[in-house]
Short mmCIF file of C-alpha atoms in Angstrom, two decimals:
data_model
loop_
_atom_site.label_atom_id
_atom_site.label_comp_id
_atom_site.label_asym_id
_atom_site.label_seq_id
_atom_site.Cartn_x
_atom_site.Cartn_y
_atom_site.Cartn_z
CA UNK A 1 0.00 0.00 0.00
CA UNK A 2 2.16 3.01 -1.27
CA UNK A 3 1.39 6.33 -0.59
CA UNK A 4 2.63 9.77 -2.30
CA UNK A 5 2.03 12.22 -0.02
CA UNK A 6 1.67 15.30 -1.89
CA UNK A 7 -1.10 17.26 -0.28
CA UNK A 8 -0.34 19.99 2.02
CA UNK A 9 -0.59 19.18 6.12
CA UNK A 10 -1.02 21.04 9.11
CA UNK A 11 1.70 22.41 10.97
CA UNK A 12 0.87 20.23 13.71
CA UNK A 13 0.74 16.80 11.16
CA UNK A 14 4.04 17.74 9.70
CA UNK A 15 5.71 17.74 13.25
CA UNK A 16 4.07 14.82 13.65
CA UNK A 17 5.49 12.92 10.59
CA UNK A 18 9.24 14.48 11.13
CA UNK A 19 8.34 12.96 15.35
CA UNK A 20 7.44 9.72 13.31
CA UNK A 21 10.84 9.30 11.41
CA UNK A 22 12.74 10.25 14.56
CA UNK A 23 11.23 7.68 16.41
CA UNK A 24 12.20 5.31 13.41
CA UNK A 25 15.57 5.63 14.00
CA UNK A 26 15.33 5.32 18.06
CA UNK A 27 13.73 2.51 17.67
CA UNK A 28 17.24 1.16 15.52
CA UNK A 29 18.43 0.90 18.41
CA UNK A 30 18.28 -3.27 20.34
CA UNK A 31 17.73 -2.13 23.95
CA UNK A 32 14.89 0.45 23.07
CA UNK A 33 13.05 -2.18 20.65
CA UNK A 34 13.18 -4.49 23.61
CA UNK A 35 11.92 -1.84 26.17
CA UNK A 36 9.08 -1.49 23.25
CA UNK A 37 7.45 -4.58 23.80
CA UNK A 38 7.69 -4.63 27.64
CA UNK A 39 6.04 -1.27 27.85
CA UNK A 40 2.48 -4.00 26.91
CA UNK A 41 3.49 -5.48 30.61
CA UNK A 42 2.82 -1.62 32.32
CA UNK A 43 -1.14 -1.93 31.96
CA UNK A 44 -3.60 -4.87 32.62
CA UNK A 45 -3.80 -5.43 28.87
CA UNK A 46 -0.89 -7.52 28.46
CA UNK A 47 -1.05 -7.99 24.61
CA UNK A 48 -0.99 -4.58 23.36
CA UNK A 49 1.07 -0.82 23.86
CA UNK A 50 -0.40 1.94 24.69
CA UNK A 51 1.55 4.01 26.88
CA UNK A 52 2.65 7.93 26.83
CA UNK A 53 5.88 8.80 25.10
CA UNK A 54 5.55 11.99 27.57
CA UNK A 55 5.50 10.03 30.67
CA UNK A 56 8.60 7.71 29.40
CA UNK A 57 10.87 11.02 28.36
CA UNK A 58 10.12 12.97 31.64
CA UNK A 59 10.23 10.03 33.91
CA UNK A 60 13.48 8.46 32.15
CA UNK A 61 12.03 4.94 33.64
CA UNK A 62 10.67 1.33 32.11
CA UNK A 63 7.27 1.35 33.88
CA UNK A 64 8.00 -2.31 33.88
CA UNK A 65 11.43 -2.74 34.83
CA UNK A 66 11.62 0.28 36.75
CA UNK A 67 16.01 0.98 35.41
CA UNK A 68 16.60 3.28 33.41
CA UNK A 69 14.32 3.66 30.16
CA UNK A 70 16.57 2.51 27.13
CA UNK A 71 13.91 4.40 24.79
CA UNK A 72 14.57 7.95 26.44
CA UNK A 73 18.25 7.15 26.20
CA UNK A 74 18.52 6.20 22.90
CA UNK A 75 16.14 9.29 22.07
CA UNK A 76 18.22 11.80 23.76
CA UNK A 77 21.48 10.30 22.50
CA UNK A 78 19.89 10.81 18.47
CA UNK A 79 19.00 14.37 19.55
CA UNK A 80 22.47 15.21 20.55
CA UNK A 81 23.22 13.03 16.72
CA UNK A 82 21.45 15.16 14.55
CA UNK A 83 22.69 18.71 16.78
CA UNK A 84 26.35 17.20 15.72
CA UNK A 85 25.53 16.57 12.07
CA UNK A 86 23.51 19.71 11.79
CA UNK A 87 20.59 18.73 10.91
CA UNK A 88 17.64 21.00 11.27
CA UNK A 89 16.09 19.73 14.15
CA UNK A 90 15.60 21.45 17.39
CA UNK A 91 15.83 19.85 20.27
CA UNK A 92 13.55 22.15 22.43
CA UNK A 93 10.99 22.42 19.63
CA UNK A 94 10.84 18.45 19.31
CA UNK A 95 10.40 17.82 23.10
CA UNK A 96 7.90 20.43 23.68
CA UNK A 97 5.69 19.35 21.28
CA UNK A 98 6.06 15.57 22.58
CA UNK A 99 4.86 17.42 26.16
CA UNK A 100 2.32 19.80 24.60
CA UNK A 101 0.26 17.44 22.97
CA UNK A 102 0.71 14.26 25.39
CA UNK A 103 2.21 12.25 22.33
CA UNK A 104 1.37 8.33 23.03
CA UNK A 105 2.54 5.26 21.47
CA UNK A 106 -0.11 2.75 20.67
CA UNK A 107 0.79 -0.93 18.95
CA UNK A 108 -2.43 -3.40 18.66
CA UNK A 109 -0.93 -5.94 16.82
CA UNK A 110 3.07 -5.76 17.72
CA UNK A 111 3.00 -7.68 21.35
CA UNK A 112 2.25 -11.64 20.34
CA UNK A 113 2.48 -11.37 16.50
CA UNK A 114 6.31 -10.73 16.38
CA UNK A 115 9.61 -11.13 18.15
CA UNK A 116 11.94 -8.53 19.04
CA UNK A 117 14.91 -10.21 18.45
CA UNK A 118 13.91 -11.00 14.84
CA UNK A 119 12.33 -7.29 13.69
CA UNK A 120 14.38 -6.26 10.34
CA UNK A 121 11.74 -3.40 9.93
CA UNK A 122 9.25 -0.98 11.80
CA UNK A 123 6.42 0.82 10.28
CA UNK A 124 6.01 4.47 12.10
CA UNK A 125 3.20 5.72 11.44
CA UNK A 126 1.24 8.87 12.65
CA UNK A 127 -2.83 9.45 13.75
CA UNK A 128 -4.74 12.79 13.59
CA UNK A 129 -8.19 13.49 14.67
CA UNK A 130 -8.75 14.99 11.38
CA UNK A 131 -8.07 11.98 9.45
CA UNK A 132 -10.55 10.29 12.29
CA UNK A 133 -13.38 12.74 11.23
CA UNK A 134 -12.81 12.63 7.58
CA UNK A 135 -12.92 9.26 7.39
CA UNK A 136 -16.18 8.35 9.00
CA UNK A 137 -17.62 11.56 6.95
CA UNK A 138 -16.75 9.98 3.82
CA UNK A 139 -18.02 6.20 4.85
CA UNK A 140 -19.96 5.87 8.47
CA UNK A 141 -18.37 1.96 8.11
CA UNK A 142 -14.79 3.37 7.84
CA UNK A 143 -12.16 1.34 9.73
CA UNK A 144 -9.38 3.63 9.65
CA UNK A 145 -6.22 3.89 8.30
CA UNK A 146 -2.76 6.25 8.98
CA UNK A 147 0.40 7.07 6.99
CA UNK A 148 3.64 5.75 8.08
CA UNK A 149 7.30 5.29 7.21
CA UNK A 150 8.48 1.76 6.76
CA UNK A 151 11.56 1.64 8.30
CA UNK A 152 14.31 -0.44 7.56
CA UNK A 153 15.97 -1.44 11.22
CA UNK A 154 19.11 -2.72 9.95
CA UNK A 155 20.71 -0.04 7.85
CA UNK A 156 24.04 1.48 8.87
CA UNK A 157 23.47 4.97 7.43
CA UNK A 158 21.19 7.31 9.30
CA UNK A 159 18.01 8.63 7.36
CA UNK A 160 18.49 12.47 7.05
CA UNK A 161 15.53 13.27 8.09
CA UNK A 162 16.00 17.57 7.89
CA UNK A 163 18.80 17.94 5.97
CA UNK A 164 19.39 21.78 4.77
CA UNK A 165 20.27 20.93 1.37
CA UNK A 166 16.93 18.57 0.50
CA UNK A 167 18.27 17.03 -2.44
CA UNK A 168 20.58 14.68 0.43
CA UNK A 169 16.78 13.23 1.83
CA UNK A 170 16.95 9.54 1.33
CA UNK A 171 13.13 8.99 1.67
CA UNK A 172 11.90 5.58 3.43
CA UNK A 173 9.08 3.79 2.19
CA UNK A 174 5.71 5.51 2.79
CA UNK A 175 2.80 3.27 3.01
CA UNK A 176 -0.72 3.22 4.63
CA UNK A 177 -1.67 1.32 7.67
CA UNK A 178 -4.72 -0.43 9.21
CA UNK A 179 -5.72 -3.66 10.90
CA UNK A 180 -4.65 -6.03 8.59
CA UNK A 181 -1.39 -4.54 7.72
CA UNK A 182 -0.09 -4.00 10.97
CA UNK A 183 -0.91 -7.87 11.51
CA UNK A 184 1.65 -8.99 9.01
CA UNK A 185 3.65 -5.59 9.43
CA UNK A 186 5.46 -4.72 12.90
CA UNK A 187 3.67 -1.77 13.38
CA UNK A 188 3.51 1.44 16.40
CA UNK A 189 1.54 4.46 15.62
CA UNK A 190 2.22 7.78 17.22
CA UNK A 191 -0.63 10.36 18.44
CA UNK A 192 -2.65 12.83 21.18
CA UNK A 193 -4.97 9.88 21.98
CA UNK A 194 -6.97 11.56 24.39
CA UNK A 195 -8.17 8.82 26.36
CA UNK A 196 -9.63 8.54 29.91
CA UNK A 197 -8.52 6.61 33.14
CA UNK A 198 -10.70 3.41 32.96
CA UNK A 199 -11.14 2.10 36.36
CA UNK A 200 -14.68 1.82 35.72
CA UNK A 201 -15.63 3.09 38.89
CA UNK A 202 -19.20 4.78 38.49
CA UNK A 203 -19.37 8.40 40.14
CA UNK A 204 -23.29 7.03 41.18
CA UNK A 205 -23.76 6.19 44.50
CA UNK A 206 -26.78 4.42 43.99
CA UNK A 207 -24.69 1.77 42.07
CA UNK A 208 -23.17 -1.51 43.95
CA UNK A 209 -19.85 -0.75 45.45
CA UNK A 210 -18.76 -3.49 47.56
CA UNK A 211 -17.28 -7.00 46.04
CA UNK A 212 -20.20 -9.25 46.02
CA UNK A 213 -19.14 -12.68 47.14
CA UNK A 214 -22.81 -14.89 47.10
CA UNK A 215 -23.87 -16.17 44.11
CA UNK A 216 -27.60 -17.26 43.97
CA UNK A 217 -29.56 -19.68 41.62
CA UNK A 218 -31.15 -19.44 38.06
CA UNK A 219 -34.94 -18.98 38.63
CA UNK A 220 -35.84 -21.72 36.85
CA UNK A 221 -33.60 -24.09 38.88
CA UNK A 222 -35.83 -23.64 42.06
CA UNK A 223 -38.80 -23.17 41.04
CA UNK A 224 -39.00 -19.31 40.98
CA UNK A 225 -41.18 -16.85 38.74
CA UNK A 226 -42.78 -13.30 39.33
CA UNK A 227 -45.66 -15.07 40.92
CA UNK A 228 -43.53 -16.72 43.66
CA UNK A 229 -40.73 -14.58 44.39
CA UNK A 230 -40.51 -14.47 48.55
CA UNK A 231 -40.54 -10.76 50.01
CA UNK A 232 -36.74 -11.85 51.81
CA UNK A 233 -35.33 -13.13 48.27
CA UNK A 234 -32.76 -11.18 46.90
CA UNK A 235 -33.50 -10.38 43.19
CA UNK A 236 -30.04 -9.87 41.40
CA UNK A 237 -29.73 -8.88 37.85
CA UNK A 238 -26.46 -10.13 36.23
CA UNK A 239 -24.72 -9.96 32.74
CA UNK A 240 -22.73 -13.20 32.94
CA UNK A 241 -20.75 -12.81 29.70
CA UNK A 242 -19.85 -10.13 26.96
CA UNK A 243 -18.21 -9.60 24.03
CA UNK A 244 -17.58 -7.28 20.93
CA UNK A 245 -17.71 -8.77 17.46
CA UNK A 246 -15.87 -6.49 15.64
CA UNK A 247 -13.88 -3.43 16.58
CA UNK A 248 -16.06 -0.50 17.37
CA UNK A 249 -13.41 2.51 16.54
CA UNK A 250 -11.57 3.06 13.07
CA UNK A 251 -7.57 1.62 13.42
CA UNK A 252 -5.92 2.41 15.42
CA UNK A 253 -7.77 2.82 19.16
CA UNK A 254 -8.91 0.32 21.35
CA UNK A 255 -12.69 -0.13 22.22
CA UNK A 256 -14.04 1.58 24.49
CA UNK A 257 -17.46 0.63 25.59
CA UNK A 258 -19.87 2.82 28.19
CA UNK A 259 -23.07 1.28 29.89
CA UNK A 260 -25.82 2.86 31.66
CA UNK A 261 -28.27 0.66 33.85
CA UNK A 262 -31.07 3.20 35.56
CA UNK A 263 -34.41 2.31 37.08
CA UNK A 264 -36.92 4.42 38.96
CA UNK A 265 -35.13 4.29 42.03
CA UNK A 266 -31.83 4.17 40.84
CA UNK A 267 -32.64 7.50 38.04
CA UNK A 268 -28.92 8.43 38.14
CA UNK A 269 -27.09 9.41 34.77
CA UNK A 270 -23.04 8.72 35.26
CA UNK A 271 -22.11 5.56 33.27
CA UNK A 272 -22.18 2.17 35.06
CA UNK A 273 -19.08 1.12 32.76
CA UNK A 274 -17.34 4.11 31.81
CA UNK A 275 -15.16 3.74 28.52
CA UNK A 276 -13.93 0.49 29.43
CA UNK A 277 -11.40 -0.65 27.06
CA UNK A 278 -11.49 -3.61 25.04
CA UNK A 279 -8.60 -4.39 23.08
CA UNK A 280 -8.22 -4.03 19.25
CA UNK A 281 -8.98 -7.30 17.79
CA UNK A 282 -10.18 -8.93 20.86
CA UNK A 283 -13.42 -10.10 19.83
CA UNK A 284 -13.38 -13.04 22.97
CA UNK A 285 -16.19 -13.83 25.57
CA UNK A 286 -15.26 -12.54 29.09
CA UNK A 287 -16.87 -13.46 32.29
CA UNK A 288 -15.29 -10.43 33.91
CA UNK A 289 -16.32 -7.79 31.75
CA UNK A 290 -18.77 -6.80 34.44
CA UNK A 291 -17.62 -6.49 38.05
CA UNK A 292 -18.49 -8.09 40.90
CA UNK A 293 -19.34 -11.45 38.96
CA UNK A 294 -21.71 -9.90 36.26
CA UNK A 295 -23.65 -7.93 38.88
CA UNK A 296 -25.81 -5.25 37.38
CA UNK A 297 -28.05 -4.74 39.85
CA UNK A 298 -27.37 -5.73 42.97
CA UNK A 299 -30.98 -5.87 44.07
CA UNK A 300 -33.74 -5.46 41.94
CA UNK A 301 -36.97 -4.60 44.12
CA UNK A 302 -40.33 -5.60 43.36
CA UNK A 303 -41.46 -1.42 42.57
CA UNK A 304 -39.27 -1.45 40.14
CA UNK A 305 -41.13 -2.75 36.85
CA UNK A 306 -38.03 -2.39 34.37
CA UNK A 307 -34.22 -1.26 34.37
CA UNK A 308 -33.23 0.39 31.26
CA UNK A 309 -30.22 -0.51 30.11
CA UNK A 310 -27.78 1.96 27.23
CA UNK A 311 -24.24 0.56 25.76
CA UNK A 312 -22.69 3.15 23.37
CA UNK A 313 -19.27 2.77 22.26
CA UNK A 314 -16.36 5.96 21.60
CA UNK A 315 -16.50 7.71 18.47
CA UNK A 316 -15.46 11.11 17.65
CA UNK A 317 -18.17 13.26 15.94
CA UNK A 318 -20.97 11.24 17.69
CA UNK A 319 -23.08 12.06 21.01
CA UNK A 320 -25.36 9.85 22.80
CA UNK A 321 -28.76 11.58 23.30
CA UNK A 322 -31.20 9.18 24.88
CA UNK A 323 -34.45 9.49 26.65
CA UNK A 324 -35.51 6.50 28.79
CA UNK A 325 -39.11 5.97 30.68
CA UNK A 326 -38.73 3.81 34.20
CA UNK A 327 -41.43 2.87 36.36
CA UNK A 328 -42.29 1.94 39.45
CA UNK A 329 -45.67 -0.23 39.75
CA UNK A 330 -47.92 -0.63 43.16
CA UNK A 331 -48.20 -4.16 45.18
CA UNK A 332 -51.03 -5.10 42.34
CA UNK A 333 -48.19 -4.99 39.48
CA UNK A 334 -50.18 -1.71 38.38
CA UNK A 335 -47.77 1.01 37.32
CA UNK A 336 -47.91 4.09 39.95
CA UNK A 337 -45.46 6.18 38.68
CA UNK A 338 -43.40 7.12 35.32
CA UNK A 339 -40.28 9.55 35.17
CA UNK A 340 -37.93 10.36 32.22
CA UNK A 341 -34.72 9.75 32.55
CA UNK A 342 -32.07 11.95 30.15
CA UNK A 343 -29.02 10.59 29.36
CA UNK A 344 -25.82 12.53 26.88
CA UNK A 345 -22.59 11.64 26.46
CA UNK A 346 -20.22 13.11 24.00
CA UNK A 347 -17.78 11.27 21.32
CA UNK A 348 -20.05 8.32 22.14
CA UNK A 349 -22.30 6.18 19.49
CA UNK A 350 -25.64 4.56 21.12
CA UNK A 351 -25.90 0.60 20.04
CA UNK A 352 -29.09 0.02 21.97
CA UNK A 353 -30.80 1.31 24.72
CA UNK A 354 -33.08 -1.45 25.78
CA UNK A 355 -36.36 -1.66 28.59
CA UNK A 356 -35.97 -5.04 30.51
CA UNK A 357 -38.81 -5.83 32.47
CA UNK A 358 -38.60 -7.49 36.14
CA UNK A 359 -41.42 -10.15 35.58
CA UNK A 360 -40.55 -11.16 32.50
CA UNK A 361 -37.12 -12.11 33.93
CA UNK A 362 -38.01 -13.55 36.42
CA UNK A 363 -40.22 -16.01 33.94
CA UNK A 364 -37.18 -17.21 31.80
CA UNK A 365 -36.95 -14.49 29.57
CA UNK A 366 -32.98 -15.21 30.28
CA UNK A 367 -33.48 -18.57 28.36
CA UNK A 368 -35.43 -17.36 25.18
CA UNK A 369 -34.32 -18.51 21.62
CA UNK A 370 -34.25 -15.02 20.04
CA UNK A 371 -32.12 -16.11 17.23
CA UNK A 372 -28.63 -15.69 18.47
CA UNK A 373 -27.79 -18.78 20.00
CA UNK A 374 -27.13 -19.19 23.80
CA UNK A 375 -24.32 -19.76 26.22
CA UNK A 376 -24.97 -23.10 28.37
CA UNK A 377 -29.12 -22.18 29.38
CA UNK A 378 -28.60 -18.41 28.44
CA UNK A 379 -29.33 -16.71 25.60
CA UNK A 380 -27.28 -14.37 23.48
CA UNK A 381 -28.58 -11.19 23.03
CA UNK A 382 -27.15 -9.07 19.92
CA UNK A 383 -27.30 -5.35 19.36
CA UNK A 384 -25.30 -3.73 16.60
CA UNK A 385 -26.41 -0.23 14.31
CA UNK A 386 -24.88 -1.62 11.85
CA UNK A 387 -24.21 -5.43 12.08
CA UNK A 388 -21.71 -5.93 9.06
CA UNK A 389 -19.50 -3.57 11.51
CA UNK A 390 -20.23 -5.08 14.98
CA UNK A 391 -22.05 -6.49 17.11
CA UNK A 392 -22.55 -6.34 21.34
CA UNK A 393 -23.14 -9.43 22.66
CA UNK A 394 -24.10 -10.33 25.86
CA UNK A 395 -25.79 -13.26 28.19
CA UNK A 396 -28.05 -12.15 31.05
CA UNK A 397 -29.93 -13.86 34.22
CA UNK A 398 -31.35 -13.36 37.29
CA UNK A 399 -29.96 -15.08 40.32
CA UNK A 400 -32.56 -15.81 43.31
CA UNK A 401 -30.62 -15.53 46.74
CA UNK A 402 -32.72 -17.11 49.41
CA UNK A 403 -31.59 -17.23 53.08
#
């Protein structure tokens, strides 16, 4: 996939792409290619990089290793290279905009596709929010792709990358990137990914907080429906399993998914799950998705006739804007009360928002062929916009705890 690039960019792209080749010839260097792939070891998700090229230069420490970061040295050692050789490249101007803009390294597909010891070549390639937005305003199915330099790890001769004279600039391979060729293509790209600190935690005090330990029983196990539930049962909503089927975000960003579960006595509009990330590619059942072993609702009392449930996913140029009805009904099962329920959320793109109803629950709902399949006793229930894209997936069930 060759690329001339002959159309005029930004100020802040071209810095961008002269930041890219820079970091092709760092990354020449053994020790820092090594340091590379351990930076996927400084977050929980262990397969993939994503970690801020900021952080690494001002801390001048392997978040894993915790010595001294061989990718800072072998950046500051080029710097003083090119201030030798003359090059026009300042030194001040280059780290400043690494600082300014939060610059971040991201690799989907490098961690578990190649080895380190056996890399002859690195694609560096570069991401702009306004290729982002052009992209998904030319095709809402877009899956993204960047420009990067192919470069070629075991050459001798430095690349001039701003040489005064440009006649002397010896050009490496341009190319465009995406899913599949970073798969077959060792591949980082460089960027102001402005992403947020996912530890989930909802800001809603009305949602469950404390580990839940107890797990209870299918209703249909012991012989429970809405008719029978016992006033001291515990009536817990859960979301056993989830998955993506296909990555929600153009290359290259991880998914990021945000849930919503409100009810009439639980009306609160922070995010249950708040952008929690998914890695690219991983398209995997988990069991842990949820915390607290699936638990949506730690409780779900008899007033409450239905929880309304929202997933969107992160997008730029989207917002979620989504009015919900919850009610609460009297001991008959007659509804008493209805409120509206507003929830917005920007750079996010609503795949369902979806009434649930307690009763119908309670009777098996859990276990009805809709058309998807199941997983053991549990159906699969499938919500996508656009299903050729993705898909969300997801099991649920109610678990009866009787003491």
């Amino acid at each position: 996939m060759e690329l001339n690039q002959k159309k005029e960019l930004s100020e802040y792209e071209s810095k961008l792409k002269e930041l890219s080749l820079f970091m092709g010839e760092v990354f020449k260097d053994r020790e820092a290619r090594k340091e590379l792939f351990e930076l996927a070891k400084a977050d929980e998700y262990i397969d993939d990089i994503d970690y801020s090229l900021k952080a690494l230069l001002q801390t001048n420490e392997n978040p894993v290793s915790k010595k001294r970061s061989a990718i800072a040295q072998a950046f500051y050692s080029h710097l003083e290279n090119f201030r030798v050789l003359e090059m026009d490249l300042d030194k001040h101007d280059l780290i400043n905009f690494i600082n300014s803009h939060n610059i971040t390294i991201l690799a989907p597909y490098l961690v578990g596709y190649f080895n380190p010891e056996q890399l002859t070549e690195l694609t560096v390639s570069w991401w702009t929010e306004e290729m982002e937005i052009k992209g998904y305003a030319n095709d809402p199915d877009w899956k993204g792709e960047t420009p990067g330099y192919r470069i070629k790890l075991d050459e001798e001769d430095r690349i001039i990358l701003f040489p005064k004279d440009s006649s002397d600039h010896r050009n490496p391979e341009l190319v465009m990137t995406n899913d599949d060729y970073a798969m077959t293509n060792p591949t980082i790209v460089i960027g102001e990914f402005l992403e947020i600190d996912d530890s989930n935690k909802s800001h809603n005090s009305n949602y469950l907080t404390e580990r839940i330990s107890s797990i209870g029983n299918l209703p249909h196990l012991i012989g429970v429906n809405c008719t029978n539930v016992l006033p001291t049962d515990v009536v817990r909503w859960t979301m056993p399993e989830f998955r993506i089927t296909g990555n929600t975000r153009g290359w290259p960003h991880p998914n990021r998914i945000t849930m919503w579960v409100v009810s009439a006595t639980n009306p609160g509009t922070n995010p249950f799950i708040n952008e929690k990330k998914i890695k690219r590619g991983d398209f995997d059942w988990k069991s842990d998705f949820i915390p607290n072993n699936g638990t949506l609702v730690s409780g779900w009392e008899s007033i409450n006739l239905n929880q309304q449930m929202i997933i969107g996913v992160k997008r730029p140029s989207n917002r979620i804007r989504s009015t919900v009805v919850v009610s609460t009904v009297n001991s008959n099962g007659i509804i008493s009360n209805s409120s509206t329920i507003n929830i917005e959320k920007n750079m996010t793109y609503l795949v369902t928002s979806q009434s649930w109803l307690r009763c119908s629950e309670l009777n098996g709902n859990y276990m009805a062929n809709n058309g998807n399949g199941f997983r053991g006793p549990l159906a699969i229930w499938a919500y996508g916009v656009n299903r050729r894209e993705f898909e969300v997936q997801f099991t649920l069930a109610h678990q009866i705890i009787r003491n």
